[in-house]
Short mmCIF file of N, CA and C in Angstrom, two decimals:
data_model
loop_
_atom_site.label_atom_id
_atom_site.label_comp_id
_atom_site.label_asym_id
_atom_site.label_seq_id
_atom_site.Cartn_x
_atom_site.Cartn_y
_atom_site.Cartn_z
N UNK A 1 0.85 -1.17 0.00
CA UNK A 1 0.00 0.00 0.00
C UNK A 1 0.90 1.24 0.00
N UNK A 2 0.67 2.22 -0.91
CA UNK A 2 1.51 3.41 -0.98
C UNK A 2 1.36 4.28 0.26
N UNK A 3 2.45 4.94 0.63
CA UNK A 3 2.41 5.87 1.76
C UNK A 3 1.42 7.00 1.46
N UNK A 4 0.72 7.48 2.49
CA UNK A 4 -0.18 8.61 2.32
C UNK A 4 -1.55 8.25 1.81
N UNK A 5 -1.82 6.97 1.58
CA UNK A 5 -3.13 6.56 1.08
C UNK A 5 -4.08 6.37 2.24
N UNK A 6 -5.22 7.02 2.17
CA UNK A 6 -6.22 6.91 3.21
C UNK A 6 -7.26 5.88 2.76
N UNK A 7 -7.20 4.69 3.34
CA UNK A 7 -8.11 3.64 2.93
C UNK A 7 -9.32 3.52 3.85
N UNK A 8 -9.55 4.54 4.67
CA UNK A 8 -10.72 4.49 5.53
C UNK A 8 -11.98 4.55 4.67
N UNK A 9 -13.07 4.07 5.20
CA UNK A 9 -14.33 4.10 4.45
C UNK A 9 -14.70 5.51 4.04
N UNK A 10 -14.53 6.43 5.00
CA UNK A 10 -14.89 7.82 4.72
C UNK A 10 -14.10 8.34 3.52
N UNK A 11 -12.78 8.07 3.50
CA UNK A 11 -11.95 8.52 2.40
C UNK A 11 -12.33 7.89 1.09
N UNK A 12 -12.62 6.60 1.12
CA UNK A 12 -13.00 5.91 -0.12
C UNK A 12 -14.32 6.43 -0.67
N UNK A 13 -15.31 6.62 0.21
CA UNK A 13 -16.61 7.10 -0.25
C UNK A 13 -16.53 8.52 -0.79
N UNK A 14 -15.61 9.28 -0.29
CA UNK A 14 -15.45 10.66 -0.76
C UNK A 14 -14.49 10.74 -1.94
N UNK A 15 -13.94 9.62 -2.36
CA UNK A 15 -13.03 9.61 -3.49
C UNK A 15 -11.65 10.14 -3.15
N UNK A 16 -11.30 10.14 -1.87
CA UNK A 16 -10.01 10.64 -1.45
C UNK A 16 -9.06 9.48 -1.22
N UNK A 17 -8.20 9.24 -2.16
CA UNK A 17 -7.26 8.15 -2.02
C UNK A 17 -5.92 8.62 -1.47
N UNK A 18 -5.78 9.91 -1.23
CA UNK A 18 -4.57 10.42 -0.58
C UNK A 18 -4.96 11.63 0.28
N UNK A 19 -4.11 11.97 1.20
CA UNK A 19 -4.38 13.09 2.10
C UNK A 19 -4.28 14.41 1.36
N UNK A 20 -5.30 15.24 1.52
CA UNK A 20 -5.26 16.57 0.93
C UNK A 20 -4.30 17.45 1.72
N UNK A 21 -3.65 18.34 1.04
CA UNK A 21 -2.74 19.27 1.71
C UNK A 21 -3.56 20.15 2.64
N UNK A 22 -3.08 20.34 3.86
CA UNK A 22 -3.81 21.20 4.79
C UNK A 22 -3.66 22.66 4.39
N UNK A 23 -4.53 23.51 4.94
CA UNK A 23 -4.42 24.94 4.65
C UNK A 23 -3.07 25.47 5.13
N UNK A 24 -2.62 24.96 6.28
CA UNK A 24 -1.35 25.40 6.84
C UNK A 24 -0.53 24.17 7.23
N UNK A 25 0.63 24.03 6.60
CA UNK A 25 1.55 22.95 6.95
C UNK A 25 2.39 23.36 8.15
N UNK A 26 3.12 22.42 8.70
CA UNK A 26 4.00 22.72 9.82
C UNK A 26 5.10 23.68 9.38
N UNK A 27 5.59 24.50 10.33
CA UNK A 27 6.67 25.42 9.96
C UNK A 27 7.90 24.65 9.49
N UNK A 28 8.57 25.18 8.54
CA UNK A 28 9.79 24.63 7.93
C UNK A 28 9.57 23.30 7.20
N UNK A 29 8.32 22.88 7.02
CA UNK A 29 8.09 21.59 6.36
C UNK A 29 8.38 21.68 4.86
N UNK A 30 8.74 20.54 4.30
CA UNK A 30 9.02 20.43 2.88
C UNK A 30 7.70 20.40 2.12
N UNK A 31 7.70 20.50 0.80
CA UNK A 31 6.46 20.46 0.03
C UNK A 31 5.59 19.24 0.39
N UNK A 32 4.28 19.43 0.36
CA UNK A 32 3.33 18.44 0.86
C UNK A 32 3.51 17.06 0.25
N UNK A 33 3.68 16.96 -1.05
CA UNK A 33 3.81 15.64 -1.68
C UNK A 33 5.01 14.88 -1.12
N UNK A 34 6.10 15.57 -0.87
CA UNK A 34 7.28 14.94 -0.27
C UNK A 34 7.05 14.64 1.21
N UNK A 35 6.35 15.53 1.88
CA UNK A 35 6.07 15.37 3.31
C UNK A 35 5.26 14.09 3.56
N UNK A 36 4.16 13.92 2.82
CA UNK A 36 3.31 12.74 3.05
C UNK A 36 3.99 11.45 2.59
N UNK A 37 4.92 11.55 1.66
CA UNK A 37 5.63 10.35 1.20
C UNK A 37 6.53 9.78 2.29
N UNK A 38 7.07 10.63 3.16
CA UNK A 38 8.02 10.17 4.17
C UNK A 38 7.51 10.25 5.61
N UNK A 39 6.41 10.94 5.85
CA UNK A 39 5.90 11.08 7.22
C UNK A 39 5.32 9.74 7.69
N UNK A 40 5.75 9.30 8.86
CA UNK A 40 5.27 8.03 9.41
C UNK A 40 4.02 8.22 10.27
N UNK A 41 3.61 9.45 10.49
CA UNK A 41 2.44 9.79 11.32
C UNK A 41 2.62 9.30 12.75
N UNK A 42 3.86 9.35 13.23
CA UNK A 42 4.19 8.86 14.58
C UNK A 42 3.65 9.75 15.68
N UNK A 43 3.46 11.03 15.39
CA UNK A 43 2.93 11.96 16.38
C UNK A 43 3.98 12.63 17.25
N UNK A 44 5.26 12.39 16.98
CA UNK A 44 6.32 13.02 17.78
C UNK A 44 6.25 14.54 17.72
N UNK A 45 5.95 15.08 16.56
CA UNK A 45 5.87 16.54 16.42
C UNK A 45 4.69 17.10 17.21
N UNK A 46 3.58 16.34 17.24
CA UNK A 46 2.40 16.79 17.98
C UNK A 46 2.69 16.90 19.47
N UNK A 47 3.34 15.90 20.03
CA UNK A 47 3.62 15.92 21.47
C UNK A 47 4.75 16.89 21.80
N UNK A 48 5.61 17.20 20.84
CA UNK A 48 6.72 18.12 21.09
C UNK A 48 6.29 19.59 21.11
N UNK A 49 5.18 19.90 20.49
CA UNK A 49 4.74 21.29 20.37
C UNK A 49 4.30 21.84 21.73
N UNK A 50 5.02 22.82 22.28
CA UNK A 50 4.64 23.36 23.59
C UNK A 50 3.33 24.13 23.55
N UNK A 51 2.95 24.64 22.39
CA UNK A 51 1.70 25.39 22.26
C UNK A 51 0.50 24.46 22.03
N UNK A 52 0.77 23.18 21.72
CA UNK A 52 -0.27 22.19 21.46
C UNK A 52 -1.21 22.61 20.33
N UNK A 53 -0.64 23.22 19.28
CA UNK A 53 -1.45 23.64 18.13
C UNK A 53 -1.35 22.67 16.96
N UNK A 54 -0.51 21.64 17.09
CA UNK A 54 -0.39 20.65 16.03
C UNK A 54 -1.36 19.52 16.32
N UNK A 55 -2.13 19.16 15.31
CA UNK A 55 -3.15 18.12 15.44
C UNK A 55 -3.06 17.16 14.26
N UNK A 56 -3.68 16.00 14.43
CA UNK A 56 -3.77 15.06 13.31
C UNK A 56 -4.81 15.58 12.34
N UNK A 57 -4.39 15.69 11.10
CA UNK A 57 -5.29 16.16 10.06
C UNK A 57 -5.72 15.01 9.17
N UNK A 58 -6.05 15.31 7.94
CA UNK A 58 -6.50 14.34 6.96
C UNK A 58 -5.47 13.23 6.81
N UNK A 59 -5.89 11.99 6.92
CA UNK A 59 -4.99 10.85 6.78
C UNK A 59 -4.07 10.63 7.96
N UNK A 60 -4.27 11.38 9.05
CA UNK A 60 -3.43 11.25 10.23
C UNK A 60 -2.14 12.06 10.15
N UNK A 61 -2.00 12.87 9.11
CA UNK A 61 -0.81 13.70 8.97
C UNK A 61 -0.95 14.96 9.82
N UNK A 62 0.16 15.45 10.38
CA UNK A 62 0.08 16.62 11.25
C UNK A 62 -0.25 17.90 10.49
N UNK A 63 -1.02 18.74 11.14
CA UNK A 63 -1.37 20.05 10.59
C UNK A 63 -1.46 21.04 11.74
N UNK A 64 -1.57 22.30 11.42
CA UNK A 64 -1.63 23.36 12.41
C UNK A 64 -3.07 23.80 12.60
N UNK A 65 -3.50 23.91 13.86
CA UNK A 65 -4.84 24.41 14.19
C UNK A 65 -4.69 25.67 15.02
N UNK A 66 -4.85 26.82 14.38
CA UNK A 66 -4.68 28.10 15.06
C UNK A 66 -5.82 28.44 16.00
N UNK A 67 -6.90 27.67 15.97
CA UNK A 67 -7.96 27.89 16.96
C UNK A 67 -7.47 27.54 18.36
N UNK A 68 -6.40 26.75 18.43
CA UNK A 68 -5.85 26.32 19.71
C UNK A 68 -4.77 27.26 20.24
N UNK A 69 -4.28 28.16 19.40
CA UNK A 69 -3.24 29.08 19.82
C UNK A 69 -2.34 29.49 18.67
N UNK A 70 -1.19 30.03 19.02
CA UNK A 70 -0.28 30.55 18.01
C UNK A 70 1.00 29.73 17.92
N UNK A 71 1.68 29.85 16.80
CA UNK A 71 2.99 29.23 16.62
C UNK A 71 4.04 30.21 17.09
N UNK A 72 4.91 29.75 17.98
CA UNK A 72 5.99 30.60 18.48
C UNK A 72 7.29 30.37 17.72
N UNK A 73 7.25 29.49 16.74
CA UNK A 73 8.42 29.18 15.91
C UNK A 73 9.60 28.71 16.76
N UNK A 74 9.27 27.87 17.74
CA UNK A 74 10.30 27.36 18.64
C UNK A 74 11.17 26.29 17.97
N UNK A 75 10.62 25.59 16.97
CA UNK A 75 11.36 24.56 16.27
C UNK A 75 11.32 23.19 16.92
N UNK A 76 10.55 23.04 17.99
CA UNK A 76 10.48 21.75 18.68
C UNK A 76 9.90 20.64 17.79
N UNK A 77 8.97 20.98 16.91
CA UNK A 77 8.41 19.98 16.00
C UNK A 77 9.48 19.46 15.05
N UNK A 78 10.34 20.36 14.60
CA UNK A 78 11.43 19.98 13.70
C UNK A 78 12.42 19.08 14.43
N UNK A 79 12.79 19.47 15.64
CA UNK A 79 13.76 18.69 16.44
C UNK A 79 13.25 17.30 16.78
N UNK A 80 11.95 17.17 17.01
CA UNK A 80 11.37 15.89 17.42
C UNK A 80 11.25 14.89 16.28
N UNK A 81 11.24 15.37 15.04
CA UNK A 81 11.02 14.50 13.89
C UNK A 81 12.28 13.73 13.51
N UNK A 82 12.10 12.43 13.33
CA UNK A 82 13.23 11.55 12.96
C UNK A 82 13.36 11.40 11.44
N UNK A 83 12.39 11.93 10.70
CA UNK A 83 12.40 11.83 9.24
C UNK A 83 12.89 13.14 8.63
N UNK A 84 13.34 13.12 7.38
CA UNK A 84 13.82 14.35 6.72
C UNK A 84 12.65 15.15 6.12
N UNK A 85 11.79 15.68 6.99
CA UNK A 85 10.57 16.35 6.55
C UNK A 85 10.64 17.87 6.64
N UNK A 86 11.77 18.40 7.13
CA UNK A 86 11.85 19.83 7.39
C UNK A 86 13.09 20.46 6.77
N UNK A 87 12.93 21.73 6.43
CA UNK A 87 14.05 22.54 5.97
C UNK A 87 14.79 23.06 7.21
N UNK A 88 15.98 23.60 7.06
CA UNK A 88 16.71 24.14 8.22
C UNK A 88 15.93 25.28 8.89
N UNK A 89 15.97 25.32 10.21
CA UNK A 89 15.25 26.37 10.94
C UNK A 89 15.92 27.74 10.79
N UNK A 90 17.05 27.79 10.14
CA UNK A 90 17.69 29.08 9.84
C UNK A 90 16.97 29.79 8.69
N UNK A 91 16.15 29.04 7.96
CA UNK A 91 15.36 29.62 6.86
C UNK A 91 14.05 30.18 7.42
N UNK A 92 13.34 30.92 6.60
CA UNK A 92 12.02 31.43 6.99
C UNK A 92 11.10 30.23 7.21
N UNK A 93 10.34 30.26 8.30
CA UNK A 93 9.49 29.12 8.66
C UNK A 93 8.43 28.83 7.59
N UNK A 94 7.81 29.86 7.08
CA UNK A 94 6.80 29.73 6.02
C UNK A 94 6.46 31.11 5.50
N UNK A 95 5.61 31.15 4.49
CA UNK A 95 5.23 32.42 3.88
C UNK A 95 3.75 32.72 4.08
N UNK A 96 3.14 32.10 5.06
CA UNK A 96 1.74 32.36 5.35
C UNK A 96 1.57 33.72 6.00
N UNK A 97 0.41 34.32 5.77
CA UNK A 97 0.07 35.60 6.42
C UNK A 97 -1.41 35.56 6.82
N UNK A 98 -1.76 36.45 7.72
CA UNK A 98 -3.15 36.56 8.16
C UNK A 98 -3.98 37.26 7.08
N UNK A 99 -5.22 36.85 6.97
CA UNK A 99 -6.16 37.47 6.05
C UNK A 99 -7.46 37.70 6.81
N UNK A 100 -7.96 38.91 6.75
CA UNK A 100 -9.20 39.25 7.46
C UNK A 100 -10.35 39.13 6.47
N UNK A 101 -11.34 38.35 6.86
CA UNK A 101 -12.47 38.07 5.98
C UNK A 101 -13.63 39.03 6.23
N UNK A 102 -14.64 38.94 5.40
CA UNK A 102 -15.76 39.87 5.41
C UNK A 102 -16.54 39.89 6.73
N UNK A 103 -16.52 38.82 7.50
CA UNK A 103 -17.29 38.76 8.74
C UNK A 103 -16.69 39.54 9.89
N UNK A 104 -15.60 40.24 9.66
CA UNK A 104 -14.94 41.03 10.71
C UNK A 104 -15.93 42.02 11.31
N UNK A 105 -15.92 42.10 12.63
CA UNK A 105 -16.84 43.00 13.34
C UNK A 105 -16.67 44.45 12.91
N UNK A 106 -15.45 44.88 12.63
CA UNK A 106 -15.23 46.27 12.22
C UNK A 106 -15.93 46.58 10.90
N UNK A 107 -16.02 45.60 10.02
CA UNK A 107 -16.73 45.81 8.75
C UNK A 107 -18.23 45.95 8.97
N UNK A 108 -18.71 45.47 10.13
CA UNK A 108 -20.13 45.59 10.49
C UNK A 108 -20.35 46.77 11.44
N UNK A 109 -19.35 47.64 11.54
CA UNK A 109 -19.40 48.84 12.38
C UNK A 109 -19.48 48.53 13.88
N UNK A 110 -18.84 47.44 14.28
CA UNK A 110 -18.73 47.08 15.69
C UNK A 110 -17.27 47.27 16.08
N UNK A 111 -17.03 48.04 17.13
CA UNK A 111 -15.65 48.31 17.54
C UNK A 111 -15.03 47.08 18.16
N UNK A 112 -13.96 46.60 17.56
CA UNK A 112 -13.21 45.46 18.07
C UNK A 112 -11.80 45.58 17.51
N UNK A 113 -10.81 45.44 18.37
CA UNK A 113 -9.43 45.47 17.91
C UNK A 113 -8.61 44.38 18.58
N UNK A 114 -9.26 43.26 18.89
CA UNK A 114 -8.56 42.17 19.57
C UNK A 114 -7.41 41.61 18.75
N UNK A 115 -7.57 41.52 17.44
CA UNK A 115 -6.50 40.98 16.60
C UNK A 115 -5.26 41.86 16.67
N UNK A 116 -5.46 43.15 16.66
CA UNK A 116 -4.32 44.07 16.76
C UNK A 116 -3.61 43.90 18.11
N UNK A 117 -4.38 43.74 19.17
CA UNK A 117 -3.81 43.58 20.50
C UNK A 117 -2.99 42.30 20.64
N UNK A 118 -3.37 41.26 19.91
CA UNK A 118 -2.67 39.98 20.02
C UNK A 118 -1.50 39.85 19.04
N UNK A 119 -1.34 40.81 18.15
CA UNK A 119 -0.31 40.74 17.11
C UNK A 119 1.02 41.28 17.61
N UNK A 120 1.92 40.36 17.97
CA UNK A 120 3.23 40.77 18.49
C UNK A 120 4.07 41.54 17.47
N UNK A 121 4.10 41.11 16.18
CA UNK A 121 4.91 41.89 15.23
C UNK A 121 4.24 43.21 14.79
N UNK A 122 3.06 43.47 15.34
CA UNK A 122 2.31 44.70 15.02
C UNK A 122 2.02 44.82 13.52
N UNK A 123 1.64 43.69 12.93
CA UNK A 123 1.33 43.68 11.50
C UNK A 123 -0.12 44.09 11.24
N UNK A 124 -0.96 44.06 12.27
CA UNK A 124 -2.36 44.46 12.11
C UNK A 124 -2.54 45.84 12.72
N UNK A 125 -3.01 46.74 11.91
CA UNK A 125 -3.26 48.12 12.36
C UNK A 125 -4.67 48.51 11.97
N UNK A 126 -5.25 49.34 12.78
CA UNK A 126 -6.59 49.84 12.50
C UNK A 126 -6.51 51.27 12.03
N UNK A 127 -7.08 51.52 10.86
CA UNK A 127 -7.06 52.85 10.26
C UNK A 127 -8.33 53.60 10.64
N UNK A 128 -8.17 54.78 11.26
CA UNK A 128 -9.37 55.56 11.58
C UNK A 128 -10.04 56.06 10.31
N UNK A 129 -11.36 56.10 10.37
CA UNK A 129 -12.14 56.60 9.24
C UNK A 129 -13.22 57.51 9.77
N UNK A 130 -13.41 58.62 9.16
CA UNK A 130 -14.39 59.60 9.59
C UNK A 130 -15.81 59.02 9.53
N UNK A 131 -16.49 59.02 10.65
CA UNK A 131 -17.87 58.55 10.71
C UNK A 131 -18.02 57.03 10.74
N UNK A 132 -16.93 56.30 10.87
CA UNK A 132 -16.99 54.83 10.89
C UNK A 132 -16.01 54.33 11.95
N UNK A 133 -16.20 53.09 12.38
CA UNK A 133 -15.23 52.50 13.30
C UNK A 133 -13.96 52.19 12.51
N UNK A 134 -12.81 52.18 13.19
CA UNK A 134 -11.56 51.86 12.48
C UNK A 134 -11.61 50.44 11.90
N UNK A 135 -11.03 50.29 10.73
CA UNK A 135 -11.00 48.98 10.07
C UNK A 135 -9.56 48.46 10.00
N UNK A 136 -9.41 47.13 10.05
CA UNK A 136 -8.06 46.56 10.09
C UNK A 136 -7.39 46.48 8.73
N UNK A 137 -6.08 46.66 8.77
CA UNK A 137 -5.22 46.46 7.61
C UNK A 137 -4.07 45.56 8.06
N UNK A 138 -3.63 44.68 7.19
CA UNK A 138 -2.51 43.81 7.52
C UNK A 138 -1.31 44.17 6.67
N UNK A 139 -0.20 44.43 7.34
CA UNK A 139 1.06 44.67 6.66
C UNK A 139 1.66 43.29 6.41
N UNK A 140 1.52 42.78 5.20
CA UNK A 140 1.98 41.43 4.89
C UNK A 140 3.49 41.29 4.97
N UNK A 141 4.21 42.40 4.92
CA UNK A 141 5.66 42.34 5.08
C UNK A 141 6.05 42.12 6.55
N UNK A 142 5.20 42.53 7.47
CA UNK A 142 5.48 42.36 8.90
C UNK A 142 4.84 41.10 9.48
N UNK A 143 3.77 40.62 8.86
CA UNK A 143 3.05 39.44 9.37
C UNK A 143 3.89 38.19 9.19
N UNK A 144 4.07 37.44 10.27
CA UNK A 144 4.84 36.20 10.20
C UNK A 144 3.94 34.96 10.14
N UNK A 145 2.63 35.16 10.12
CA UNK A 145 1.69 34.05 10.01
C UNK A 145 1.60 33.21 11.27
N UNK A 146 1.94 33.76 12.42
CA UNK A 146 1.97 32.99 13.68
C UNK A 146 0.59 32.52 14.12
N UNK A 147 -0.47 33.23 13.71
CA UNK A 147 -1.82 32.81 14.03
C UNK A 147 -2.36 33.29 15.36
N UNK A 148 -1.65 34.14 16.08
CA UNK A 148 -2.14 34.62 17.37
C UNK A 148 -3.48 35.33 17.22
N UNK A 149 -3.68 35.99 16.12
CA UNK A 149 -4.91 36.73 15.88
C UNK A 149 -6.11 35.82 15.60
N UNK A 150 -5.85 34.62 15.12
CA UNK A 150 -6.94 33.71 14.74
C UNK A 150 -7.78 33.31 15.94
N UNK A 151 -7.15 32.79 16.97
CA UNK A 151 -7.89 32.35 18.15
C UNK A 151 -8.48 33.53 18.91
N UNK A 152 -7.90 34.70 18.76
CA UNK A 152 -8.38 35.89 19.47
C UNK A 152 -9.59 36.53 18.82
N UNK A 153 -9.85 36.25 17.57
CA UNK A 153 -10.98 36.86 16.86
C UNK A 153 -12.29 36.27 17.38
N UNK A 154 -13.17 37.09 17.95
CA UNK A 154 -14.41 36.56 18.53
C UNK A 154 -15.41 36.01 17.51
N UNK A 155 -15.24 36.34 16.24
CA UNK A 155 -16.18 35.85 15.22
C UNK A 155 -15.51 34.96 14.17
N UNK A 156 -14.25 34.60 14.39
CA UNK A 156 -13.57 33.68 13.47
C UNK A 156 -13.37 34.23 12.08
N UNK A 157 -13.10 35.53 11.97
CA UNK A 157 -12.96 36.15 10.65
C UNK A 157 -11.54 36.29 10.15
N UNK A 158 -10.61 35.60 10.81
CA UNK A 158 -9.22 35.66 10.36
C UNK A 158 -8.75 34.27 10.03
N UNK A 159 -8.08 34.16 8.90
CA UNK A 159 -7.48 32.88 8.53
C UNK A 159 -6.03 33.13 8.14
N UNK A 160 -5.25 32.08 8.24
CA UNK A 160 -3.85 32.14 7.85
C UNK A 160 -3.72 31.37 6.55
N UNK A 161 -3.15 32.02 5.54
CA UNK A 161 -3.01 31.37 4.24
C UNK A 161 -1.86 32.02 3.47
N UNK A 162 -1.61 31.49 2.31
CA UNK A 162 -0.58 32.07 1.44
C UNK A 162 -1.10 33.40 0.91
N UNK A 163 -0.24 34.40 0.79
CA UNK A 163 -0.71 35.69 0.25
C UNK A 163 -1.12 35.56 -1.21
N UNK A 164 -2.18 36.25 -1.55
CA UNK A 164 -2.68 36.29 -2.93
C UNK A 164 -2.97 34.93 -3.53
N UNK A 165 -3.37 33.97 -2.69
CA UNK A 165 -3.76 32.67 -3.19
C UNK A 165 -2.64 31.82 -3.73
N UNK A 166 -1.38 32.17 -3.45
CA UNK A 166 -0.25 31.36 -3.93
C UNK A 166 -0.25 30.02 -3.25
N UNK A 167 0.39 29.06 -3.85
CA UNK A 167 0.50 27.72 -3.30
C UNK A 167 1.62 27.68 -2.29
N UNK A 168 1.46 26.82 -1.26
CA UNK A 168 2.46 26.68 -0.22
C UNK A 168 3.68 25.90 -0.71
N UNK A 169 3.51 25.06 -1.68
CA UNK A 169 4.60 24.19 -2.14
C UNK A 169 5.59 24.89 -3.01
#
């Protein structure tokens, strides 16, 4: 049986014979097709994560769940892995950035700036507007994609993804 094949009933009925790439891969991870080919799904990276934001995703492969917290880029997941699934931690961890979606409270004229308060690199700023509540802007050059803003958003209007719809691989 090839590595990465999900033979569960659910996967077969849905026509999924391999694990779909998650929205957010682990920091410093290699391209998804190579990752699933060599990942043993041992769970060492999950237990090594001090933030406990790594979870089993599709096919049992690890993925990041920012609803549980933020990535501190500690590198413990990389250190715990016995397989060659990661790039050197001296490189940029990833190119993901935060994206604010239409359901943001500020777009509905409700004052909320929790995402800005949780953003350590100060990539989220609120621009004052005459006669309206301030609306958020993300400086994609400053955003490191850590996800701190995701769990802090009371309406779930922030997601972490590649800028401009680019592929992670």
